[in-house]
mmCIF file of C-alpha atoms in Angstrom:
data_model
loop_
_atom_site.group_PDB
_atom_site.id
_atom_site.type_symbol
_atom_site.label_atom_id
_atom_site.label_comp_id
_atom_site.label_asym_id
_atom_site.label_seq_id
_atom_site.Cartn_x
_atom_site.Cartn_y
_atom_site.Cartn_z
ATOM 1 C CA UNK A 1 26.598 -1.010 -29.721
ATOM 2 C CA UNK A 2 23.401 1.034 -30.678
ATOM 3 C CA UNK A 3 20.631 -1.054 -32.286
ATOM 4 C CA UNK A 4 17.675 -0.074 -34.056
ATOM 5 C CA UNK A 5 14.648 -1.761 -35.394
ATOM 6 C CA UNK A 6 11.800 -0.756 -37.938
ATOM 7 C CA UNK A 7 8.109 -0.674 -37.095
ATOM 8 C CA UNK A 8 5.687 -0.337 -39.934
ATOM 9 C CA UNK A 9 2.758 1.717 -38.390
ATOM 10 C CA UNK A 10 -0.457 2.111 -40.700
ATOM 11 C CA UNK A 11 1.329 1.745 -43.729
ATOM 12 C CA UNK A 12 4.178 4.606 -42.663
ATOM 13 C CA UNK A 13 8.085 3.124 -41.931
ATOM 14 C CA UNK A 14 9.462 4.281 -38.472
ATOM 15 C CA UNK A 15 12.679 3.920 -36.381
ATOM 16 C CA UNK A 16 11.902 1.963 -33.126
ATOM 17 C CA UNK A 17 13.781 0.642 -30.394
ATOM 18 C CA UNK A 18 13.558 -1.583 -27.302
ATOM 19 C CA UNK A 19 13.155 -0.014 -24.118
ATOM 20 C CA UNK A 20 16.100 -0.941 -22.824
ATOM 21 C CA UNK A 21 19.531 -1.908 -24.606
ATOM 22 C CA UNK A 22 22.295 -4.584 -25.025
ATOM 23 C CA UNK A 23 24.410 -2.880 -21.099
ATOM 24 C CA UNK A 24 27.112 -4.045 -19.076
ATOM 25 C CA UNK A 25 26.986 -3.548 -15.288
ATOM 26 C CA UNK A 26 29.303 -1.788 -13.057
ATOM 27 C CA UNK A 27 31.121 -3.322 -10.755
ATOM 28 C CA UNK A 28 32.593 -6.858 -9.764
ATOM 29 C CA UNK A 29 30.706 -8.919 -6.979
ATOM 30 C CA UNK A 30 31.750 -11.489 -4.950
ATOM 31 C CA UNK A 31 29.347 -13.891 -5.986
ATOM 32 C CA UNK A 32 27.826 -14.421 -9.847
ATOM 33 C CA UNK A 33 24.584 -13.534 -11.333
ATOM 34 C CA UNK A 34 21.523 -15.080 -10.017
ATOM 35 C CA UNK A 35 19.088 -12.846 -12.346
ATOM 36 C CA UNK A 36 17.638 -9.083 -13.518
ATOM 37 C CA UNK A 37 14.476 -7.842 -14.254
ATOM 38 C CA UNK A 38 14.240 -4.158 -15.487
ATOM 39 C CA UNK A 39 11.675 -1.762 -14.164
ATOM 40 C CA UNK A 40 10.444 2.021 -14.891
ATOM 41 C CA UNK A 41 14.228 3.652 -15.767
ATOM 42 C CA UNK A 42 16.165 1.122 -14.010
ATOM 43 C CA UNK A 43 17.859 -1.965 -14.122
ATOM 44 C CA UNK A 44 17.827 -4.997 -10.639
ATOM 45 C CA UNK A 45 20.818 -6.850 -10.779
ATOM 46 C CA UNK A 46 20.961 -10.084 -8.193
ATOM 47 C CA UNK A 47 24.713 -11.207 -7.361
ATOM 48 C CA UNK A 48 23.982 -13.724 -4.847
ATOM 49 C CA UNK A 49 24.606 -11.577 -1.847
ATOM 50 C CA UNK A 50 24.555 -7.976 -3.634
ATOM 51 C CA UNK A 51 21.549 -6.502 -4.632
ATOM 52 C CA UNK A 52 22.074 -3.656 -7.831
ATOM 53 C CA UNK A 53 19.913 -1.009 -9.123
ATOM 54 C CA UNK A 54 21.458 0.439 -12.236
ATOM 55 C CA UNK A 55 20.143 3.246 -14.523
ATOM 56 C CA UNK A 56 20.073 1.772 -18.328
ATOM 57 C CA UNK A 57 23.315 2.352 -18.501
ATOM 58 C CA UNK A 58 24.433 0.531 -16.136
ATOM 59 C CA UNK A 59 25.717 3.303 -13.568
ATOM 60 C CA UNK A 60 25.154 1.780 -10.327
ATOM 61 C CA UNK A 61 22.405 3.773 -8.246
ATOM 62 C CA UNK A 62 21.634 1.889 -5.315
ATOM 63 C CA UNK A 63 23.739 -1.537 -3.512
ATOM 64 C CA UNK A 64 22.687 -3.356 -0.667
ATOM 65 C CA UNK A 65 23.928 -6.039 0.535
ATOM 66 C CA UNK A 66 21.392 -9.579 1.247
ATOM 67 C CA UNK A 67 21.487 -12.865 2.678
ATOM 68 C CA UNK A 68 22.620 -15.924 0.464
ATOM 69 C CA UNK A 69 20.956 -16.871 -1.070
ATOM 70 C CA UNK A 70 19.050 -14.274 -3.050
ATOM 71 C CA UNK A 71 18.106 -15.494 -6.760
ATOM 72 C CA UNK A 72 16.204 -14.471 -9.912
ATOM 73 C CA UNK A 73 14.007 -11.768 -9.635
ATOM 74 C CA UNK A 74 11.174 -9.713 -10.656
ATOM 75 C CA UNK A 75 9.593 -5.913 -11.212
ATOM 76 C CA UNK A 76 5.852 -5.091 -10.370
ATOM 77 C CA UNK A 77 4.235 -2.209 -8.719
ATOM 78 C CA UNK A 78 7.417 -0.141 -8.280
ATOM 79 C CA UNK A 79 8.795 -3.316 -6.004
ATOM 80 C CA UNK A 80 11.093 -5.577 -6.727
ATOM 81 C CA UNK A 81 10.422 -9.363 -5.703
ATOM 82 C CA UNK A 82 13.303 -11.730 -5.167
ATOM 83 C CA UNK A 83 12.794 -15.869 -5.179
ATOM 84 C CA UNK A 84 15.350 -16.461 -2.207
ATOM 85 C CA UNK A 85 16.258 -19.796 0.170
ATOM 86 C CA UNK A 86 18.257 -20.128 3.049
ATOM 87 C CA UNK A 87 18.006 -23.974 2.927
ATOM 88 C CA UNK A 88 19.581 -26.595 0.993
ATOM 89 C CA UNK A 89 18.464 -26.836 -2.871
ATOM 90 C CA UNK A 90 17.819 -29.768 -4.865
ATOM 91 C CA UNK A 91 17.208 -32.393 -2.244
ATOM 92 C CA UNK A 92 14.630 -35.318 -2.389
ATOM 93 C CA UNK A 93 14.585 -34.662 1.456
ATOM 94 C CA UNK A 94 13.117 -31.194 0.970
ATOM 95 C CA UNK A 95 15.753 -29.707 2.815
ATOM 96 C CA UNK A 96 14.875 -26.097 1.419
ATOM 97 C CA UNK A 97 13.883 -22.544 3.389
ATOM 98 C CA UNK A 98 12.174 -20.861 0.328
ATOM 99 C CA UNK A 99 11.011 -16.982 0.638
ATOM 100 C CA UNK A 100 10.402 -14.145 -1.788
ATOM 101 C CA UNK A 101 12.065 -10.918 -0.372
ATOM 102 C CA UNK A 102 10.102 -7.712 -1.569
ATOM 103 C CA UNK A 103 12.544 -4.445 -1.777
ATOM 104 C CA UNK A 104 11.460 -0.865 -3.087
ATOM 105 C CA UNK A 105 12.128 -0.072 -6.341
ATOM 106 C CA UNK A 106 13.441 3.422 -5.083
ATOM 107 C CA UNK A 107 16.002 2.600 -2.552
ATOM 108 C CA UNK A 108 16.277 -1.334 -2.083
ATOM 109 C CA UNK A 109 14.795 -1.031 1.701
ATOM 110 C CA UNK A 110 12.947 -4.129 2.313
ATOM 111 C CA UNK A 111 9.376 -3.918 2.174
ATOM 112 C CA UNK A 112 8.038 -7.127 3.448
ATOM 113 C CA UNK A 113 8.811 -10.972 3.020
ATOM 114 C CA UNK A 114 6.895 -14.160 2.173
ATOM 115 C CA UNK A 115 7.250 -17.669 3.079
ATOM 116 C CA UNK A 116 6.452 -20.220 0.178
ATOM 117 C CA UNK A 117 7.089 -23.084 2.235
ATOM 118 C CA UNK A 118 5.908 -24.906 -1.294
ATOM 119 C CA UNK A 119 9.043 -24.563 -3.304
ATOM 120 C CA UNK A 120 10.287 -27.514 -1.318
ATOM 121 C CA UNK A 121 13.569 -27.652 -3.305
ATOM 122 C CA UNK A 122 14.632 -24.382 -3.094
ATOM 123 C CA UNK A 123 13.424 -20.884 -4.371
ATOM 124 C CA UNK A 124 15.521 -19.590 -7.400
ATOM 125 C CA UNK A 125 13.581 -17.655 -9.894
ATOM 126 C CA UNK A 126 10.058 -15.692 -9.989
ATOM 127 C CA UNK A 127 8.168 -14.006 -12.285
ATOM 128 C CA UNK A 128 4.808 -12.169 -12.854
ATOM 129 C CA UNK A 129 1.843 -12.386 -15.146
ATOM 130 C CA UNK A 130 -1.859 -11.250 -15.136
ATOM 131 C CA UNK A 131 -2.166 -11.287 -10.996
ATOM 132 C CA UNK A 132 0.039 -13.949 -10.461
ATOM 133 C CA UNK A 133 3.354 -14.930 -9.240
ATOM 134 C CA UNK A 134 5.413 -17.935 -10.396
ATOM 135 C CA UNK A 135 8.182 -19.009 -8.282
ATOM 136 C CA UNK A 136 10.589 -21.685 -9.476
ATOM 137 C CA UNK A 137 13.748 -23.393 -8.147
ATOM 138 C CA UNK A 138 15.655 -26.561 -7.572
ATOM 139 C CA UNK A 139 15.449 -30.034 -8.281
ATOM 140 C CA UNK A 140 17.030 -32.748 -7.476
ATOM 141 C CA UNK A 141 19.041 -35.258 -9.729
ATOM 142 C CA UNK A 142 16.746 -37.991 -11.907
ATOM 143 C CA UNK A 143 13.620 -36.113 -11.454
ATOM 144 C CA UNK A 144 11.751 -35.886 -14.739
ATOM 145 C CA UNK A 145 9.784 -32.420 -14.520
ATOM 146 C CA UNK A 146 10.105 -29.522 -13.082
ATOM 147 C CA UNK A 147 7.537 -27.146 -11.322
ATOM 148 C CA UNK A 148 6.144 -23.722 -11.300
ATOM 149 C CA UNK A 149 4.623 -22.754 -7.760
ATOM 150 C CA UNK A 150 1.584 -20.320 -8.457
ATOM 151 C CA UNK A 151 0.842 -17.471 -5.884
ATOM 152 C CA UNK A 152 -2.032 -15.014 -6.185
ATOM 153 C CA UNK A 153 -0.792 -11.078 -4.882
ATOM 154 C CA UNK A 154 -0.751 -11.729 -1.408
ATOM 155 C CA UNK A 155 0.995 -14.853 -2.289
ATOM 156 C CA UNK A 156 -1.803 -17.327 -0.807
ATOM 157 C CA UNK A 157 -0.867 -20.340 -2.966
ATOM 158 C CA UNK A 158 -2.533 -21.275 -5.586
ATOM 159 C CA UNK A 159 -1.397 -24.306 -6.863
ATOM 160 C CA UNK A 160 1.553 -26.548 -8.000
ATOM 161 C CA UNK A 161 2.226 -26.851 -11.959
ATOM 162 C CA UNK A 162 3.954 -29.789 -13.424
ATOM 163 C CA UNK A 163 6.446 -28.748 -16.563
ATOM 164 C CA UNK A 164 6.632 -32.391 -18.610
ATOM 165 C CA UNK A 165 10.121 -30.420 -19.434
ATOM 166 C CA UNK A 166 12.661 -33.660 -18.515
ATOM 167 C CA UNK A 167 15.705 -33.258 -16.129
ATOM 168 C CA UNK A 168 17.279 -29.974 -16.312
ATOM 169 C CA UNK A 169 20.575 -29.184 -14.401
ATOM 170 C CA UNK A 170 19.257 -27.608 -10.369
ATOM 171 C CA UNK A 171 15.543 -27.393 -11.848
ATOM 172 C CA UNK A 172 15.031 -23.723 -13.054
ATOM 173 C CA UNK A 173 17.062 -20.714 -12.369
ATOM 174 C CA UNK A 174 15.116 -17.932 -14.381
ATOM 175 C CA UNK A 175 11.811 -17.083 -15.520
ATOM 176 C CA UNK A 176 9.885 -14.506 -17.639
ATOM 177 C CA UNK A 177 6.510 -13.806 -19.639
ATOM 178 C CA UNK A 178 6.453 -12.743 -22.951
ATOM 179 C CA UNK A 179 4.979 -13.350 -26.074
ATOM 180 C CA UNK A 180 2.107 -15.617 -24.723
ATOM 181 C CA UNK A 181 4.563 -18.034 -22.758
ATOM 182 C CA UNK A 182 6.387 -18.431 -20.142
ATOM 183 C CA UNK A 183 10.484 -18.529 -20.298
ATOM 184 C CA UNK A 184 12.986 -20.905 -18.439
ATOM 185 C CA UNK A 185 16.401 -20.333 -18.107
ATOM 186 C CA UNK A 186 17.664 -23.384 -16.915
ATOM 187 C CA UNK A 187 21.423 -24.935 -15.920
ATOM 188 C CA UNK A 188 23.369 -27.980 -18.055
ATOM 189 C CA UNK A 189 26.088 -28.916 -20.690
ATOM 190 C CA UNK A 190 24.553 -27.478 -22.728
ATOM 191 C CA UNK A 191 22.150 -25.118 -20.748
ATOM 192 C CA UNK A 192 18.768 -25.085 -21.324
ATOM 193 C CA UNK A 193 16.009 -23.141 -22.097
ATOM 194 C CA UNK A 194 12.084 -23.889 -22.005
ATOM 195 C CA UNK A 195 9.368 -22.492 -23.535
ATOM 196 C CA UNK A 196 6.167 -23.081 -21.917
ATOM 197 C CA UNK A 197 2.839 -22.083 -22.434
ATOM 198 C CA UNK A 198 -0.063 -20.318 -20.182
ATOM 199 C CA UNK A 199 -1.552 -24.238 -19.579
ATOM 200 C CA UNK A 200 2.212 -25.127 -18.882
ATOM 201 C CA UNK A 201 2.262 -27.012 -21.194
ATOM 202 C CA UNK A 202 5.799 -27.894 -22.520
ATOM 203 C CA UNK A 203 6.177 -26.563 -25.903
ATOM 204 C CA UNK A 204 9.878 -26.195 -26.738
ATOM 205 C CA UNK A 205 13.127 -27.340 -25.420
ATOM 206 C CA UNK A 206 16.158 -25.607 -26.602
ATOM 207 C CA UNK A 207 20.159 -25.143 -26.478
ATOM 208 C CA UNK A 208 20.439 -21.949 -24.985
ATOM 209 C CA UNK A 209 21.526 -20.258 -22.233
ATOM 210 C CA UNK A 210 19.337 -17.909 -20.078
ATOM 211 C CA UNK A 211 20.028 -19.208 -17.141
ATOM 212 C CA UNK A 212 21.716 -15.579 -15.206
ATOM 213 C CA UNK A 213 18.674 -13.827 -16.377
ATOM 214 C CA UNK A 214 16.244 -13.202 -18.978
ATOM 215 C CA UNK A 215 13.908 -10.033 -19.354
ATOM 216 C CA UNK A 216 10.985 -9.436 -22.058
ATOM 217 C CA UNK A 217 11.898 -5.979 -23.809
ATOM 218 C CA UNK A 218 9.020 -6.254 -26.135
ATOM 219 C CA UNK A 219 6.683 -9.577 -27.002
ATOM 220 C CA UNK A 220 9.335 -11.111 -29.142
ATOM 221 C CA UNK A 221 12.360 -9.365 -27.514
ATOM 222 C CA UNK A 222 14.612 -10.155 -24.844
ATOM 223 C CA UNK A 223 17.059 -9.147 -22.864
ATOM 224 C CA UNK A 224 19.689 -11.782 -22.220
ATOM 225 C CA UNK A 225 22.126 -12.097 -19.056
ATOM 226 C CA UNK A 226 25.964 -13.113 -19.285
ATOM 227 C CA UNK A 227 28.290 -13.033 -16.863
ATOM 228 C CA UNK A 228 31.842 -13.747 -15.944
ATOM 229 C CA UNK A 229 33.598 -15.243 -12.712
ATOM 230 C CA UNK A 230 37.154 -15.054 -11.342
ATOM 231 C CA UNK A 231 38.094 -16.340 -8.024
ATOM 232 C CA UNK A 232 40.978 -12.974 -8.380
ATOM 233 C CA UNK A 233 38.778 -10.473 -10.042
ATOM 234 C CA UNK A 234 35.107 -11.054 -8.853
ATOM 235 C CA UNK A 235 31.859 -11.576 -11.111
ATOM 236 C CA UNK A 236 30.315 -9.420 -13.376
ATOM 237 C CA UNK A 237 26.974 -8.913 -15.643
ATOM 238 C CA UNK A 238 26.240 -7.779 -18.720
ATOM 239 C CA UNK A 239 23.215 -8.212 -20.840
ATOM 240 C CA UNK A 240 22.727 -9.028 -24.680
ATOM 241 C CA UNK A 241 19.856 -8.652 -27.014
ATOM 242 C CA UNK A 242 17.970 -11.294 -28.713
ATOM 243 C CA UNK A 243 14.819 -12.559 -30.523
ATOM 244 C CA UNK A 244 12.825 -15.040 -30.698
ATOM 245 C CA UNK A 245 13.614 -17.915 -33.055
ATOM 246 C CA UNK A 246 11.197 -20.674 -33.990
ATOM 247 C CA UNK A 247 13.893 -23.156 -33.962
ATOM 248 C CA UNK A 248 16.281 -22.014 -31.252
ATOM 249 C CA UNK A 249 13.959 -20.767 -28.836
ATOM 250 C CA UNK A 250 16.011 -17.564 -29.065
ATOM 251 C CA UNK A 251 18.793 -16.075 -30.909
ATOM 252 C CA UNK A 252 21.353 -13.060 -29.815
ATOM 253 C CA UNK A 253 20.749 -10.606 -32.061
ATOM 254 C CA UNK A 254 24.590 -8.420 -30.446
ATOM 255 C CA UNK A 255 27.014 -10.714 -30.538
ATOM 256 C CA UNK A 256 27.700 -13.176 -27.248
#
């Protein structure tokens, strides 16, 4: 499906579109969607243990495989940064091995890697604003907030921020910037999705589901992920489009 939006510039009505559009990815994995993040021409899909470069079509350009348990991810400088843990998530014990893996945006081939030793329950999801990263992740059962781990570029920590969001599911599983906030995807019956802003500050809790990925396409639009899993026929991806909505956080804007 081809979508188009109108832009009024300086009086004058033109066609204009997002940058990227409502795709499904090639393939089945073995394991389901952790995340995607879009970058330049392309499009980073995380399965688990596959990582995917797609063009925006979703012709697969590049597949490598990783170590479980690779999670959300992000685009920045031509690299690709991916919230990983080889540990246990969501224990009180802080039982977690929490890294973000850095791959070229070109080929996949591992640039460097970065302990964040912080994320004590388990690295899941990262994103990037204004010279910082945010890595989130588990949680375990009763806790009452969950937490955004701040890292300048070299990922020195910066400092731990409290989300007065209330239990969600495994903590957070995706993140994003956009429109002057900061976006949660987050697990549950129903799943969740927070809306937080710079101060992290919670300001809206919502019924929807983000959590396999969310990606600004402009300040108000997103990129949605869905997916599908089949013990016989393997997990796939796609990705919807949808808006911002003041009372449903966001709205699909393609069909679901």
């Amino acid at each position: 499906m081809h979508l188009s939006f109108i832009l009024v510039v300086t009086g004058t009505v033109q066609a204009a579109e997002p940058s990227f559009q409502p795709v499904k990815c090639d393939g089945t994995y073995k394991q389901h969607l952790q995340g995607v993040c879009t970058g330049e021409d392309s499009i980073f899909w995380c399965f688990t243990s596959q990582l995917v470069k797609t063009d925006r079509n979703g012709k697969v350009l590049k597949q490598i495989p990783v170590q479980a348990h690779h999670g959300d991810l992000c685009f920045h400088s031509g690299k690709v940064f991916v919230a990983v843990n080889f540990g246990t998530f969501n224990r009180a014990e802080e039982q977690a091995d929490s890294w973000v893996y850095v791959y070229s945006g070109d080929d996949l081939s591992l640039v460097t890697k970065h302990s964040v030793p912080e994320v004590v329950y388990g690295a899941g999801g990262i994103a990037y604003h204004d010279g910082k990263f945010i890595v989130v992740g588990g949680l375990p059962p009763g806790f009452e907030e969950n937490y955004a781990y701040e890292y300048d570029e070299q990922f020195m920590f910066v400092k731990k921020n409290v989300v007065t969001s209330g239990y969600t599911l495994m903590g957070i599983q995706t993140a994003a910037f956009a429109d002057g906030y900061w976006w949660f995807g987050c697990y549950g019956d129903p799943k969740i999705l927070l809306k937080v802003d710079e101060s992290f500050e919670k300001v809206g809790r919502f019924e929807f589901d983000c959590s396999l990925g969310i990606v600004p396409v402009t300040d108000r639009q997103f990129l949605v992920a869905r997916g599908t899993s089949s013990k016989d026929k393997g997990c796939t991806g796609r990705l919807s489009l949808a808006q911002t909505d003041p009372k449903q956080g966001l709205t699909i804007l393609d069909g679901d």
